Amino acid sequence: MVDDEIIKTDLLIVGAGPAGAALACFLAAHGRKGIMISAAPGCAETPRAHITNMAALECLRDIGLDKPCIEAAAAGHNMQHTRWCHSMAGEEYARLYSWGNDPRRAGDYDAASPCDHVDLPQTELEPILTRRAVLKGWTLRFNTAFLTFTRPDSNTIISTLRDDLTQKTYTIHSRFLFGCDGARSQVIRTLNIPLIKKPGQGLALNVLLKADMSHLVTNRTGNLHWVFQPEKEHPAWGWACIVRMVKPWDEWMFIFLPPPGADLTADDMVASHDEYLARAKQFIGDDSVNVEILDVSKWWINETVAEYYSDGNIFCLGDAVHRHPPFNGLGSNTCIQDAFNLAWKIDYAMSGRAGDKILETYSAERQPVGLGIVTRANQGLRDHLPWMKAIGMVEPDLEKRRAVLAEFEDKGEVGRKRREDFLKGIQNTGTEFHGLGVEMNQQYRSGAVYLADEPEAPALPEDAVRQRLISSYPGMRLPHAWLNTRVPGKQFSTIDLAGKGRFCLLTGPGGDKWKKAAVEVAKEVGVEINAYSIGWKEDYEDVYFEWAQRREVEDDGCVLVRPDRFVAWRSKAMVEDPKEKLATVTKAVLFI
């Protein structure tokens, strides 16, 4: 029975994970407050997501949350390698530099962003986000289930909720509803948004455990270790294992995988505590290591994305709309970026600085990104198949696996071919561990991007998964370049000039008319446009001349940047009437 009590708020977020909590933080940075609910009893109890990439950290940097996240995370040097080995203590088959630690890729990563990858378990990320949201005025209610909603009119959503401690049911009236309630999203089900599903790749098993392996990682530094023993029989649920660092170097997630293509049920992945413990110890390979199992859970390897992300004033984000395995480390990062894209649009629409149609650009911009990362994450898993085949792992017969392993010892053509195939297979996984392009190459196409003055978009690099395209083309990320003052102080990035809820215009020597136009248009349109000139004795110095190389406009041209630090428009050079042009563009991208 629904209680007569009615609670009213403009903003109701369902879900307090990375998507929902990040959204609350970004909205709070705009001065917006609301209610966030979660069916869970508290923040994440298990680490789940962990790789935090530069794209997500740039979003958090905008509101000053990058520092507490970096402090709580394991630094990038702990992620130096991904390894393939017989056991954590035993023989190593191969290793690759990963997550920006390859000296040959250092320049690519430095050029891409002022931020670096870190390893931040979800158990550390969520408390940081929820604490900030609450401190900024959000109400957070755990143990609260979202049941359903009705929409009596276009600006009112009546959500029915249940307090799972008291079993009391009540309603909240809101202007906006945000479905951030994960892979089993009730909001998505109630909206009946179609899901694009491909056949999943089976089940996996997470075993969280305490085990001090600090003495083992001295010469094996890395946060991901593929452990497999093809010369031995294996249980169906524990064919191979990805040993993932949670906290250096005494907390780990053992991700047990069945053989590729194995048609296992959830019951097939169930074993006793002692069996899990024995398998974990076998893969550690050092009897002196004390092992304590903290948690066991199963998860499906999904390949699912929603056809669209919004319906009227209801918006869905995070795992509710994109579900995939953890390969490439894209999950929580994409959740955070969904929220960052949406928050400024909600704020601008609520304040009347933008037309309501700007809200439609959220789905138009983020759904293609979701489709891309779901595809990439699943391909990341498939990209491991070549090395598995080369070393005989996919061969079901034990004796045949042993024969394949023996071929590695052959000094002739047979052994050479086997070793070459394995090497190529290992190198192929670089698409996962150095996927800079898939992390940073998002290209937005919507009415919130002004393309009328542009030719076709520049082509992505041939290897668009590994390589970043740095461009000021509208709809792409504002290129990062280090800046400073004429008398040097602490250097900062071009992206630090942008964001913080405001539009930003960047020009150079000879671009004073653009700066004047920005002031006039800001007053006319009713939005803040911060304008800066970069170059010789301008507002800021182009320290390494990187901005001049990356801006793709002349000194007297300009780049207009949205509050989410994506390029809205650019002018290659000065125009006859800069105020008129800037006003036209600004009104267009704001739908006013």
PDB file of N, CA, C and O in Angstrom, residues 211-269:
ATOM      1  N   ALA A 211      45.819 -12.317   0.189  1.00  0.00           N
ATOM      2  CA  ALA A 211      47.013 -13.142   0.039  1.00  0.00           C
ATOM      3  C   ALA A 211      48.194 -12.204  -0.171  1.00  0.00           C
ATOM      4  O   ALA A 211      48.230 -11.476  -1.167  1.00  0.00           O
ATOM      5  N   ASP A 212      49.109 -12.194   0.738  1.00  0.00           N
ATOM      6  CA  ASP A 212      50.263 -11.300   0.620  1.00  0.00           C
ATOM      7  C   ASP A 212      51.262 -11.893  -0.375  1.00  0.00           C
ATOM      8  O   ASP A 212      51.966 -12.846  -0.078  1.00  0.00           O
ATOM      9  N   MET A 213      51.294 -11.303  -1.560  1.00  0.00           N
ATOM     10  CA  MET A 213      52.223 -11.768  -2.595  1.00  0.00           C
ATOM     11  C   MET A 213      53.268 -10.704  -2.928  1.00  0.00           C
ATOM     12  O   MET A 213      53.811 -10.666  -4.025  1.00  0.00           O
ATOM     13  N   SER A 214      53.538  -9.831  -1.968  1.00  0.00           N
ATOM     14  CA  SER A 214      54.492  -8.752  -2.211  1.00  0.00           C
ATOM     15  C   SER A 214      55.868  -9.286  -2.583  1.00  0.00           C
ATOM     16  O   SER A 214      56.584  -8.666  -3.393  1.00  0.00           O
ATOM     17  N   HIS A 215      56.257 -10.417  -2.017  1.00  0.00           N
ATOM     18  CA  HIS A 215      57.569 -10.980  -2.335  1.00  0.00           C
ATOM     19  C   HIS A 215      57.619 -11.540  -3.750  1.00  0.00           C
ATOM     20  O   HIS A 215      58.711 -11.688  -4.325  1.00  0.00           O
ATOM     21  N   LEU A 216      56.444 -11.834  -4.319  1.00  0.00           N
ATOM     22  CA  LEU A 216      56.404 -12.401  -5.663  1.00  0.00           C
ATOM     23  C   LEU A 216      56.400 -11.336  -6.751  1.00  0.00           C
ATOM     24  O   LEU A 216      56.900 -11.572  -7.855  1.00  0.00           O
ATOM     25  N   VAL A 217      55.822 -10.168  -6.456  1.00  0.00           N
ATOM     26  CA  VAL A 217      55.657  -9.166  -7.520  1.00  0.00           C
ATOM     27  C   VAL A 217      56.884  -8.278  -7.699  1.00  0.00           C
ATOM     28  O   VAL A 217      56.905  -7.447  -8.613  1.00  0.00           O
ATOM     29  N   THR A 218      57.897  -8.450  -6.874  1.00  0.00           N
ATOM     30  CA  THR A 218      59.107  -7.626  -7.008  1.00  0.00           C
ATOM     31  C   THR A 218      59.622  -7.658  -8.435  1.00  0.00           C
ATOM     32  O   THR A 218      59.995  -6.625  -9.004  1.00  0.00           O
ATOM     33  N   ASN A 219      59.637  -8.836  -9.029  1.00  0.00           N
ATOM     34  CA  ASN A 219      60.104  -8.988 -10.407  1.00  0.00           C
ATOM     35  C   ASN A 219      58.963  -9.340 -11.365  1.00  0.00           C
ATOM     36  O   ASN A 219      59.214  -9.796 -12.488  1.00  0.00           O
ATOM     37  N   ARG A 220      57.734  -9.106 -10.882  1.00  0.00           N
ATOM     38  CA  ARG A 220      56.568  -9.464 -11.691  1.00  0.00           C
ATOM     39  C   ARG A 220      55.515  -8.343 -11.606  1.00  0.00           C
ATOM     40  O   ARG A 220      54.327  -8.605 -11.567  1.00  0.00           O
ATOM     41  N   THR A 221      55.949  -7.101 -11.560  1.00  0.00           N
ATOM     42  CA  THR A 221      55.029  -5.992 -11.301  1.00  0.00           C
ATOM     43  C   THR A 221      53.967  -5.880 -12.390  1.00  0.00           C
ATOM     44  O   THR A 221      54.275  -5.811 -13.574  1.00  0.00           O
ATOM     45  N   GLY A 222      52.732  -5.862 -11.954  1.00  0.00           N
ATOM     46  CA  GLY A 222      51.611  -5.723 -12.879  1.00  0.00           C
ATOM     47  C   GLY A 222      50.305  -5.933 -12.136  1.00  0.00           C
ATOM     48  O   GLY A 222      50.287  -6.543 -11.068  1.00  0.00           O
ATOM     49  N   ASN A 223      49.230  -5.426 -12.714  1.00  0.00           N
ATOM     50  CA  ASN A 223      47.938  -5.570 -12.029  1.00  0.00           C
ATOM     51  C   ASN A 223      47.068  -6.654 -12.637  1.00  0.00           C
ATOM     52  O   ASN A 223      46.010  -6.963 -12.098  1.00  0.00           O
ATOM     53  N   LEU A 224      47.500  -7.250 -13.750  1.00  0.00           N
ATOM     54  CA  LEU A 224      46.748  -8.339 -14.363  1.00  0.00           C
ATOM     55  C   LEU A 224      47.709  -9.464 -14.745  1.00  0.00           C
ATOM     56  O   LEU A 224      48.723  -9.221 -15.420  1.00  0.00           O
ATOM     57  N   HIS A 225      47.361 -10.693 -14.339  1.00  0.00           N
ATOM     58  CA  HIS A 225      48.214 -11.854 -14.588  1.00  0.00           C
ATOM     59  C   HIS A 225      47.332 -13.001 -15.086  1.00  0.00           C
ATOM     60  O   HIS A 225      46.475 -13.491 -14.338  1.00  0.00           O
ATOM     61  N   TRP A 226      47.521 -13.396 -16.330  1.00  0.00           N
ATOM     62  CA  TRP A 226      46.816 -14.573 -16.856  1.00  0.00           C
ATOM     63  C   TRP A 226      47.569 -15.816 -16.378  1.00  0.00           C
ATOM     64  O   TRP A 226      48.744 -15.997 -16.706  1.00  0.00           O
ATOM     65  N   VAL A 227      46.886 -16.672 -15.624  1.00  0.00           N
ATOM     66  CA  VAL A 227      47.508 -17.877 -15.084  1.00  0.00           C
ATOM     67  C   VAL A 227      46.803 -19.096 -15.663  1.00  0.00           C
ATOM     68  O   VAL A 227      45.567 -19.201 -15.600  1.00  0.00           O
ATOM     69  N   PHE A 228      47.583 -20.006 -16.233  1.00  0.00           N
ATOM     70  CA  PHE A 228      46.985 -21.209 -16.828  1.00  0.00           C
ATOM     71  C   PHE A 228      48.022 -22.325 -16.852  1.00  0.00           C
ATOM     72  O   PHE A 228      49.229 -22.070 -16.921  1.00  0.00           O
ATOM     73  N   GLN A 229      47.530 -23.549 -16.771  1.00  0.00           N
ATOM     74  CA  GLN A 229      48.393 -24.718 -16.695  1.00  0.00           C
ATOM     75  C   GLN A 229      47.873 -25.782 -17.659  1.00  0.00           C
ATOM     76  O   GLN A 229      47.182 -26.731 -17.264  1.00  0.00           O
ATOM     77  N   PRO A 230      48.198 -25.641 -18.931  1.00  0.00           N
ATOM     78  CA  PRO A 230      47.598 -26.516 -19.947  1.00  0.00           C
ATOM     79  C   PRO A 230      47.998 -27.986 -19.823  1.00  0.00           C
ATOM     80  O   PRO A 230      47.305 -28.862 -20.366  1.00  0.00           O
ATOM     81  N   GLU A 231      49.081 -28.254 -19.110  1.00  0.00           N
ATOM     82  CA  GLU A 231      49.525 -29.653 -19.004  1.00  0.00           C
ATOM     83  C   GLU A 231      48.767 -30.419 -17.930  1.00  0.00           C
ATOM     84  O   GLU A 231      49.014 -31.614 -17.721  1.00  0.00           O
ATOM     85  N   LYS A 232      47.807 -29.753 -17.257  1.00  0.00           N
ATOM     86  CA  LYS A 232      47.053 -30.389 -16.179  1.00  0.00           C
ATOM     87  C   LYS A 232      45.563 -30.367 -16.497  1.00  0.00           C
ATOM     88  O   LYS A 232      45.087 -29.542 -17.264  1.00  0.00           O
ATOM     89  N   GLU A 233      44.840 -31.279 -15.867  1.00  0.00           N
ATOM     90  CA  GLU A 233      43.382 -31.244 -15.953  1.00  0.00           C
ATOM     91  C   GLU A 233      42.877 -30.074 -15.106  1.00  0.00           C
ATOM     92  O   GLU A 233      43.554 -29.607 -14.190  1.00  0.00           O
ATOM     93  N   HIS A 234      41.688 -29.615 -15.410  1.00  0.00           N
ATOM     94  CA  HIS A 234      41.161 -28.448 -14.711  1.00  0.00           C
ATOM     95  C   HIS A 234      39.664 -28.616 -14.489  1.00  0.00           C
ATOM     96  O   HIS A 234      38.976 -29.280 -15.259  1.00  0.00           O
ATOM     97  N   PRO A 235      39.127 -28.015 -13.437  1.00  0.00           N
ATOM     98  CA  PRO A 235      37.673 -28.030 -13.256  1.00  0.00           C
ATOM     99  C   PRO A 235      37.019 -27.149 -14.312  1.00  0.00           C
ATOM    100  O   PRO A 235      37.635 -26.201 -14.829  1.00  0.00           O
ATOM    101  N   ALA A 236      35.782 -27.431 -14.646  1.00  0.00           N
ATOM    102  CA  ALA A 236      35.091 -26.683 -15.694  1.00  0.00           C
ATOM    103  C   ALA A 236      35.034 -25.192 -15.375  1.00  0.00           C
ATOM    104  O   ALA A 236      35.134 -24.348 -16.266  1.00  0.00           O
ATOM    105  N   TRP A 237      34.891 -24.863 -14.098  1.00  0.00           N
ATOM    106  CA  TRP A 237      34.753 -23.452 -13.715  1.00  0.00           C
ATOM    107  C   TRP A 237      36.094 -22.735 -13.625  1.00  0.00           C
ATOM    108  O   TRP A 237      36.150 -21.506 -13.559  1.00  0.00           O
ATOM    109  N   GLY A 238      37.192 -23.499 -13.602  1.00  0.00           N
ATOM    110  CA  GLY A 238      38.498 -22.896 -13.373  1.00  0.00           C
ATOM    111  C   GLY A 238      39.531 -23.287 -14.400  1.00  0.00           C
ATOM    112  O   GLY A 238      40.664 -23.625 -14.068  1.00  0.00           O
ATOM    113  N   TRP A 239      39.158 -23.212 -15.667  1.00  0.00           N
ATOM    114  CA  TRP A 239      40.053 -23.565 -16.780  1.00  0.00           C
ATOM    115  C   TRP A 239      41.302 -22.681 -16.781  1.00  0.00           C
ATOM    116  O   TRP A 239      42.421 -23.129 -16.961  1.00  0.00           O
ATOM    117  N   ALA A 240      41.094 -21.382 -16.585  1.00  0.00           N
ATOM    118  CA  ALA A 240      42.193 -20.418 -16.493  1.00  0.00           C
ATOM    119  C   ALA A 240      41.767 -19.332 -15.516  1.00  0.00           C
ATOM    120  O   ALA A 240      40.618 -19.294 -15.063  1.00  0.00           O
ATOM    121  N   CYS A 241      42.699 -18.439 -15.221  1.00  0.00           N
ATOM    122  CA  CYS A 241      42.397 -17.416 -14.221  1.00  0.00           C
ATOM    123  C   CYS A 241      43.112 -16.118 -14.572  1.00  0.00           C
ATOM    124  O   CYS A 241      44.270 -16.134 -15.005  1.00  0.00           O
ATOM    125  N   ILE A 242      42.406 -15.018 -14.412  1.00  0.00           N
ATOM    126  CA  ILE A 242      43.048 -13.707 -14.455  1.00  0.00           C
ATOM    127  C   ILE A 242      43.203 -13.253 -13.007  1.00  0.00           C
ATOM    128  O   ILE A 242      42.218 -13.029 -12.304  1.00  0.00           O
ATOM    129  N   VAL A 243      44.430 -13.150 -12.567  1.00  0.00           N
ATOM    130  CA  VAL A 243      44.712 -12.694 -11.211  1.00  0.00           C
ATOM    131  C   VAL A 243      44.865 -11.179 -11.266  1.00  0.00           C
ATOM    132  O   VAL A 243      45.807 -10.661 -11.866  1.00  0.00           O
ATOM    133  N   ARG A 244      43.924 -10.498 -10.651  1.00  0.00           N
ATOM    134  CA  ARG A 244      43.867  -9.038 -10.722  1.00  0.00           C
ATOM    135  C   ARG A 244      44.221  -8.421  -9.375  1.00  0.00           C
ATOM    136  O   ARG A 244      43.668  -8.799  -8.342  1.00  0.00           O
ATOM    137  N   MET A 245      45.147  -7.497  -9.397  1.00  0.00           N
ATOM    138  CA  MET A 245      45.478  -6.755  -8.188  1.00  0.00           C
ATOM    139  C   MET A 245      44.278  -5.907  -7.757  1.00  0.00           C
ATOM    140  O   MET A 245      43.677  -5.212  -8.563  1.00  0.00           O
ATOM    141  N   VAL A 246      43.951  -5.958  -6.472  1.00  0.00           N
ATOM    142  CA  VAL A 246      42.969  -5.051  -5.900  1.00  0.00           C
ATOM    143  C   VAL A 246      43.681  -3.990  -5.070  1.00  0.00           C
ATOM    144  O   VAL A 246      43.508  -2.789  -5.284  1.00  0.00           O
ATOM    145  N   LYS A 247      44.513  -4.447  -4.118  1.00  0.00           N
ATOM    146  CA  LYS A 247      45.350  -3.536  -3.327  1.00  0.00           C
ATOM    147  C   LYS A 247      46.758  -4.114  -3.303  1.00  0.00           C
ATOM    148  O   LYS A 247      46.934  -5.276  -2.931  1.00  0.00           O
ATOM    149  N   PRO A 248      47.720  -3.323  -3.728  1.00  0.00           N
ATOM    150  CA  PRO A 248      49.097  -3.857  -3.756  1.00  0.00           C
ATOM    151  C   PRO A 248      49.561  -4.192  -2.338  1.00  0.00           C
ATOM    152  O   PRO A 248      49.487  -3.331  -1.471  1.00  0.00           O
ATOM    153  N   TRP A 249      50.042  -5.331  -2.121  1.00  0.00           N
ATOM    154  CA  TRP A 249      50.030  -6.533  -2.948  1.00  0.00           C
ATOM    155  C   TRP A 249      49.431  -7.680  -2.153  1.00  0.00           C
ATOM    156  O   TRP A 249      49.888  -8.799  -2.189  1.00  0.00           O
ATOM    157  N   ASP A 250      48.367  -7.342  -1.394  1.00  0.00           N
ATOM    158  CA  ASP A 250      47.824  -8.352  -0.486  1.00  0.00           C
ATOM    159  C   ASP A 250      46.324  -8.595  -0.661  1.00  0.00           C
ATOM    160  O   ASP A 250      45.732  -9.380   0.090  1.00  0.00           O
ATOM    161  N   GLU A 251      45.708  -7.939  -1.608  1.00  0.00           N
ATOM    162  CA  GLU A 251      44.305  -8.219  -1.901  1.00  0.00           C
ATOM    163  C   GLU A 251      44.159  -8.396  -3.409  1.00  0.00           C
ATOM    164  O   GLU A 251      44.622  -7.553  -4.185  1.00  0.00           O
ATOM    165  N   TRP A 252      43.475  -9.481  -3.806  1.00  0.00           N
ATOM    166  CA  TRP A 252      43.429  -9.879  -5.206  1.00  0.00           C
ATOM    167  C   TRP A 252      42.038 -10.384  -5.579  1.00  0.00           C
ATOM    168  O   TRP A 252      41.305 -10.911  -4.740  1.00  0.00           O
ATOM    169  N   MET A 253      41.726 -10.221  -6.841  1.00  0.00           N
ATOM    170  CA  MET A 253      40.539 -10.862  -7.408  1.00  0.00           C
ATOM    171  C   MET A 253      41.010 -11.953  -8.367  1.00  0.00           C
ATOM    172  O   MET A 253      41.728 -11.681  -9.326  1.00  0.00           O
ATOM    173  N   PHE A 254      40.626 -13.187  -8.064  1.00  0.00           N
ATOM    174  CA  PHE A 254      40.908 -14.302  -8.966  1.00  0.00           C
ATOM    175  C   PHE A 254      39.671 -14.492  -9.847  1.00  0.00           C
ATOM    176  O   PHE A 254      38.625 -14.922  -9.352  1.00  0.00           O
ATOM    177  N   ILE A 255      39.796 -14.147 -11.118  1.00  0.00           N
ATOM    178  CA  ILE A 255      38.681 -14.252 -12.057  1.00  0.00           C
ATOM    179  C   ILE A 255      38.830 -15.569 -12.803  1.00  0.00           C
ATOM    180  O   ILE A 255      39.669 -15.706 -13.700  1.00  0.00           O
ATOM    181  N   PHE A 256      38.052 -16.567 -12.391  1.00  0.00           N
ATOM    182  CA  PHE A 256      38.139 -17.888 -12.999  1.00  0.00           C
ATOM    183  C   PHE A 256      37.248 -17.952 -14.232  1.00  0.00           C
ATOM    184  O   PHE A 256      36.091 -17.527 -14.202  1.00  0.00           O
ATOM    185  N   LEU A 257      37.799 -18.505 -15.303  1.00  0.00           N
ATOM    186  CA  LEU A 257      37.090 -18.577 -16.578  1.00  0.00           C
ATOM    187  C   LEU A 257      36.933 -20.027 -17.018  1.00  0.00           C
ATOM    188  O   LEU A 257      37.871 -20.822 -16.892  1.00  0.00           O
ATOM    189  N   PRO A 258      35.776 -20.371 -17.567  1.00  0.00           N
ATOM    190  CA  PRO A 258      35.624 -21.684 -18.193  1.00  0.00           C
ATOM    191  C   PRO A 258      36.230 -21.649 -19.588  1.00  0.00           C
ATOM    192  O   PRO A 258      36.549 -20.563 -20.099  1.00  0.00           O
ATOM    193  N   PRO A 259      36.389 -22.788 -20.242  1.00  0.00           N
ATOM    194  CA  PRO A 259      36.946 -22.786 -21.598  1.00  0.00           C
ATOM    195  C   PRO A 259      36.064 -21.973 -22.554  1.00  0.00           C
ATOM    196  O   PRO A 259      34.838 -21.940 -22.396  1.00  0.00           O
ATOM    197  N   PRO A 260      36.647 -21.289 -23.544  1.00  0.00           N
ATOM    198  CA  PRO A 260      35.850 -20.536 -24.513  1.00  0.00           C
ATOM    199  C   PRO A 260      34.811 -21.426 -25.188  1.00  0.00           C
ATOM    200  O   PRO A 260      35.117 -22.552 -25.603  1.00  0.00           O
ATOM    201  N   GLY A 261      33.598 -20.953 -25.244  1.00  0.00           N
ATOM    202  CA  GLY A 261      32.526 -21.699 -25.891  1.00  0.00           C
ATOM    203  C   GLY A 261      31.873 -22.741 -25.022  1.00  0.00           C
ATOM    204  O   GLY A 261      30.907 -23.399 -25.448  1.00  0.00           O
ATOM    205  N   ALA A 262      32.357 -22.906 -23.800  1.00  0.00           N
ATOM    206  CA  ALA A 262      31.760 -23.907 -22.908  1.00  0.00           C
ATOM    207  C   ALA A 262      30.345 -23.486 -22.542  1.00  0.00           C
ATOM    208  O   ALA A 262      30.098 -22.347 -22.169  1.00  0.00           O
ATOM    209  N   ASP A 263      29.418 -24.409 -22.667  1.00  0.00           N
ATOM    210  CA  ASP A 263      28.005 -24.111 -22.383  1.00  0.00           C
ATOM    211  C   ASP A 263      27.701 -24.492 -20.941  1.00  0.00           C
ATOM    212  O   ASP A 263      27.114 -25.538 -20.659  1.00  0.00           O
ATOM    213  N   LEU A 264      28.111 -23.627 -20.036  1.00  0.00           N
ATOM    214  CA  LEU A 264      27.950 -23.914 -18.621  1.00  0.00           C
ATOM    215  C   LEU A 264      26.781 -23.134 -18.041  1.00  0.00           C
ATOM    216  O   LEU A 264      26.470 -22.029 -18.472  1.00  0.00           O
ATOM    217  N   THR A 265      26.158 -23.727 -17.046  1.00  0.00           N
ATOM    218  CA  THR A 265      25.101 -23.035 -16.313  1.00  0.00           C
ATOM    219  C   THR A 265      25.697 -22.408 -15.055  1.00  0.00           C
ATOM    220  O   THR A 265      26.853 -22.663 -14.698  1.00  0.00           O
ATOM    221  N   ALA A 266      24.890 -21.604 -14.372  1.00  0.00           N
ATOM    222  CA  ALA A 266      25.356 -21.010 -13.121  1.00  0.00           C
ATOM    223  C   ALA A 266      25.729 -22.080 -12.113  1.00  0.00           C
ATOM    224  O   ALA A 266      26.695 -21.931 -11.348  1.00  0.00           O
ATOM    225  N   ASP A 267      24.987 -23.183 -12.108  1.00  0.00           N
ATOM    226  CA  ASP A 267      25.287 -24.269 -11.170  1.00  0.00           C
ATOM    227  C   ASP A 267      26.639 -24.914 -11.468  1.00  0.00           C
ATOM    228  O   ASP A 267      27.315 -25.406 -10.553  1.00  0.00           O
ATOM    229  N   ASP A 268      27.047 -24.919 -12.742  1.00  0.00           N
ATOM    230  CA  ASP A 268      28.333 -25.516 -13.112  1.00  0.00           C
ATOM    231  C   ASP A 268      29.508 -24.735 -12.542  1.00  0.00           C
ATOM    232  O   ASP A 268      30.619 -25.257 -12.444  1.00  0.00           O
ATOM    233  N   MET A 269      29.257 -23.461 -12.214  1.00  0.00           N
ATOM    234  CA  MET A 269      30.329 -22.616 -11.684  1.00  0.00           C
ATOM    235  C   MET A 269      30.424 -22.694 -10.165  1.00  0.00           C
ATOM    236  O   MET A 269      31.255 -22.024  -9.549  1.00  0.00           O
TER     237      MET A 269
END
